[in-house]
Amino acid sequence: MIRKVLVANRGEIAVRVMRSCRELGLITVGVYSEADRKAMHIRYADEAYLIGPAPSRESYLNIDNIIEAAKKSGADAIHPGYGFLSENAAFSERCKQEGIIFIGPSAHSISTMGDKITARQTMTNAGVPVVPGTEKIRDEQQALEFAHQVGVPIMIKASAGGGGKGMRLVKDMDDLLPSFRTAKSEALNAFGDDSVYIEKYIESPHHIEFQILADRHGNVIHLFERECSIQRRHQKVIEETPSPLMTPELREEMGKFAVAATKAVNYEGAGTIEFIVSDSLEYYFLEMNTRLQVEHPVTERVVGVDLVKEQINIANGLPLAMKQEDLKQTGHAIQCRIYAEDPDHNFIPHPGVVTHITVPLGLGVRYDGYVYEGYEIPMHYDPLISKLISWGKTRAESIARMRRALYEYKITGVKTNIKFLEKIMDVPDFIEGRYNTHFIENNSDRLLSPKLCGTECEDMAIIACFIDYLDKIEKVQPQKFTEEFASTWKDFGRKRSVLRL
Amino acid sequence: MIRKVLVANRGEIAVRVMRSCRELGLITVGVYSEADRKAMHIRYADEAYLIGPAPSRESYLNIDNIIEAAKKSGADAIHPGYGFLSENAAFSERCKQEGIIFIGPSAHSISTMGDKITARQTMTNAGVPVVPGTEKIRDEQQALEFAHQVGVPIMIKASAGGGGKGMRLVKDMDDLLPSFRTAKSEALNAFGDDSVYIEKYIESPHHIEFQILADRHGNVIHLFERECSIQRRHQKVIEETPSPLMTPELREEMGKFAVAATKAVNYEGAGTIEFIVSDSLEYYFLEMNTRLQVEHPVTERVVGVDLVKEQINIANGLPLAMKQEDLKQTGHAIQCRIYAEDPDHNFIPHPGVVTHITVPLGLGVRYDGYVYEGYEIPMHYDPLISKLISWGKTRAESIARMRRALYEYKITGVKTNIKFLEKIMDVPDFIEGRYNTHFIENNSDRLLSPKLCGTECEDMAIIACFIDYLDKIEKVQPQKFTEEFASTWKDFGRKRSVLRL
Amino acid sequence: MAYEIKLEHRNAQIEVLNRAGNKVVIAVDDRKYELDIVMVEKGVYSILYNGHSYNIELIEGETSKEYIVNTFARSFEAEIIDAETKYQQSRKLGTDAEGDNDISSPMPGKVVKIPVKVGDPVVSGQTLIVVEAMKMQSEFKATADRTVREILVSEGDTVNAHQVMMKLEESA
Amino acid sequence: MAYEIKLEHRNAQIEVLNRAGNKVVIAVDDRKYELDIVMVEKGVYSILYNGHSYNIELIEGETSKEYIVNTFARSFEAEIIDAETKYQQSRKLGTDAEGDNDISSPMPGKVVKIPVKVGDPVVSGQTLIVVEAMKMQSEFKATADRTVREILVSEGDTVNAHQVMMKLEESA
């Protein structure tokens, strides 16, 4: 049985994983780069080891250094969190070789699902619907043939890709070949591999994913869906469950496919099956995330499970404690991702020192974060500061509660997207649950316009500055300039006596 | 419909009530005494009015001043929270006369339940079991007769009383008359009324209460029980739901009596029916609390309702949205009360300035508090700083999570009972759910012994002090004393330029 | 004594008429406020005015006269204007074009690419320098046709917020 | 330079042997620690020693040499002992009985009752003064037979923590 867990990550997810470890009575080991000596996960951990300089590839992505820390600390398991090495097949394999339990799937599962074309093929064989598309395109002739067969719009994607790089949307048949060539050259630059494939493009797509859990004994369950369509440049911003789009029948059907997809790769652990869903509720397998997702808390709240504890139980070889029929969605949960970024200036990331923070609390609010007052958010890593999760009996209550939580949430020192998120809570399309992945784009005027602060509100801002300024000069300015020189020496004496050295 | 709510309270409950108001889109009005200008509920409220000097009877208990603030602000409803005027029949009546909605029961319900003897009589008439006992005792002869009839132990209680004053436990028949006389004289001193009554004393009592909701249309439901037996000197410290003592049959039976008790006084609003339960599961009505309880969050978490919102809906004349058969307990919740007190010195209250605070967060933890860094907890009011509520799928998970939350919770500047509570989480009787109201007394040796900090731990404490001290003198001590005088003038110039005045 | 405060677009006259502890009578332009203002936490003010409860958060800017002010609704930049500030502003006005020719980053980051060199002519919209922070790259572009006069950083360098990285000049 | 630190019951010798930034080599009594210590928040230290992560919170006491130290397990009072402290302690020792004769409250509160008057003889266990804070009354009692020499507060007064409220003396 696992006794000591090294968490090979940083930020909110490292703290979140350690919390569950602590509840299970496990010893936690943190690892940190030179930029992270003061990071919360190091303060939180029972033990801590330095694994290299600030850049991720020399620390959080350095497999040798992490394995060394695990051995030095005597950790018997490693939790990778999300990002960094969490979907790295070589890391999973290396842990196995070193006799350390990797809390996640096998190298085989990761690589099968990591290559999009292999994944598509595996899903097709398992009977899971996939977006009509090709394997690696051999030549321009094949690209033209497929395009004519399914019709525009189509999407060209890099086989090795992700995050929007090497992607090209083609709406007009004439653009096909030029876009095809650009995509290949981008793919080569970004991933060192110019393979691309083509898929039918879903015009008003919804991004809906299913959480799954699979144990070593062949038991697989799904924990229902998460709606992740509120995105900005392919970055999720808000997630919720249940999805406003979902019907009970569709949920059951998609859930069955999610379980089938998981079984097709002999998966073990927690994972996510992502689907793309059209407005008319046609759905297709998109990809599998072979790790914990950033948005896992909404599922935890509505289904009532601790997914990290489930991961650890599975890694311990235990059978799942729950059966599909035991699971039920209760109420509604929404997650907002709080980023250190400046929405007024094209969402440019904004590292810096957090000078003051007020965390939203109370009934139905969960806060997963890692920054504290005086902490300097480093420039080297992700701008995610925290995740705010609201629960309500109904979707309407969950939205009202999120609006209240965002109102309470205050961070000064770095710019954040809090007010941007607040505005989303007031957009009718969001309130009514009528949205797809174009939501932010479609509502950008409204979302980027400043909130009104009338004359009285402005005057209060001016007054606060002025009073602060007056009190500040009061403190440093001597009563009379001429007395200054003489009194300074006395002041020094006074200061000494106050400190009673 | 209510549009603007004045919250006639302070501390965590004022903030908690305002949170729900905000979620409902209602405007909140705070009131404050002169000691509370910087209190969180005033920062949180949309509007704020001064209602008098620091002592409660001149501010938070001053009905005229509160009504005046309500009128000035145009509030159409008043939420009394708990304590202060929440169970004051005259206040409920006054609100009615002034055309302001009192979010709570009528004066009639409050006074019926406020007088213990009338309450007993009402319950007996409604068929609710009460502890065998008398009405107001006429004379010593009647006291003797009753004592002989039910046998010792018996308890003498003040009719107008509460909080342990005017109470006397009689274990030996010879002590009856002396105790009777002392109780009467104590009651006269404390409440201006020397009426007492006698009840059979339950030896190993459990304190179990049922949450009820009743609307204006005669609908009454209960939201299951709360176990409140972890008490110190009649002050609740830890509450949980479900009660480890409860069986489904007992729950249904007691729930029915709770509903009957509520109906017997034509109650409207949220309330609590308190029972005393013996080890052998005999139960008796104890009293009704005609307000929100401090421990209401455990019910909210397990049943999935916002009790303040329900109170407001009821006050708006709406029928209850839930039926008894819709309600279900999901998982297990525990609440710890965090007090500013010093467990090492007889739990003496400890007001003062909070210099640093780290709030526990994450999955399954709710934090209801009101203090912040730099806030001075005033000496005039209750020592309750905050309430920590943990939820788990099982009672064991809920305890593990509470232990984790208490570990994370750090307050410096004032003494608190956090470590005392942490120790309770490790007591076998608590973990196994085998406890009654004598728990703290029975385990006091263990609960009051300091936790171990070994040599290395002590050395780290010493090292931190030393490094802090060295860095502190470094800052104020000049490099060389002789250079001091000359450099001071330069320093002043430097300081000015840094401030760029 | 009356001061002037600049709140983004607006210049306001402000004067304290009376002050006793928290209680302040203060004039902003032609409006007079009697209010209760108190610092509750470092940089956080609670103002009670006419029954309303306002929370204002301040962060000091690069000088003690500059602030970022957060109100419930939005965030402003503010500056106390005194004689010194006015003098500096008038000086600045004369050399405004020069300010535009300094390329600086609003956030700390790492210089990942400098696709130009000293002496290069650049056209409006051309990328001058690429800075990476938090896994996102930002391109800084010329806003007019200019010549690169000086490059103050190298690829791989870490830069602070507002650090000048490159200077341009009008093409000869 | 070696210092002495008192941690409740214990007196420890402490000396910094080497220090470079966070990295400190330090001797406590006969144990040598190579560790990494950094203040992460005001008064909050993170120490990494031998892989272990310690969090220590400090609150300065009434003088800059006194601390309340919170470790995970428990809270201590600590004091830096230097020549000055030693001198004061030796002075204090001689007058120890006098210290015991000062009645002060450990917490702020309000004096609600003083059931004795100056000149009264009091016996051990007798209540001298009742202070109320947070709705709870605390009775301060004589720990030995004494006479009331001086009463420094009145009923209704507010007292600060550690303020001396009454002085006793040995009965004649």
Short mmCIF file of C-alpha atoms in Angstrom, two decimals, chain A residues 144-151:
data_model
loop_
_atom_site.label_atom_id
_atom_site.label_comp_id
_atom_site.label_asym_id
_atom_site.label_seq_id
_atom_site.Cartn_x
_atom_site.Cartn_y
_atom_site.Cartn_z
CA LEU A 144 -8.79 17.12 -52.07
CA GLU A 145 -10.68 13.82 -52.33
CA PHE A 146 -11.68 13.82 -48.66
CA ALA A 147 -12.72 17.47 -48.79
CA HIS A 148 -15.00 16.84 -51.71
CA GLN A 149 -16.45 13.78 -50.03
CA VAL A 150 -17.55 15.43 -46.72
CA GLY A 151 -17.79 19.03 -47.96
#
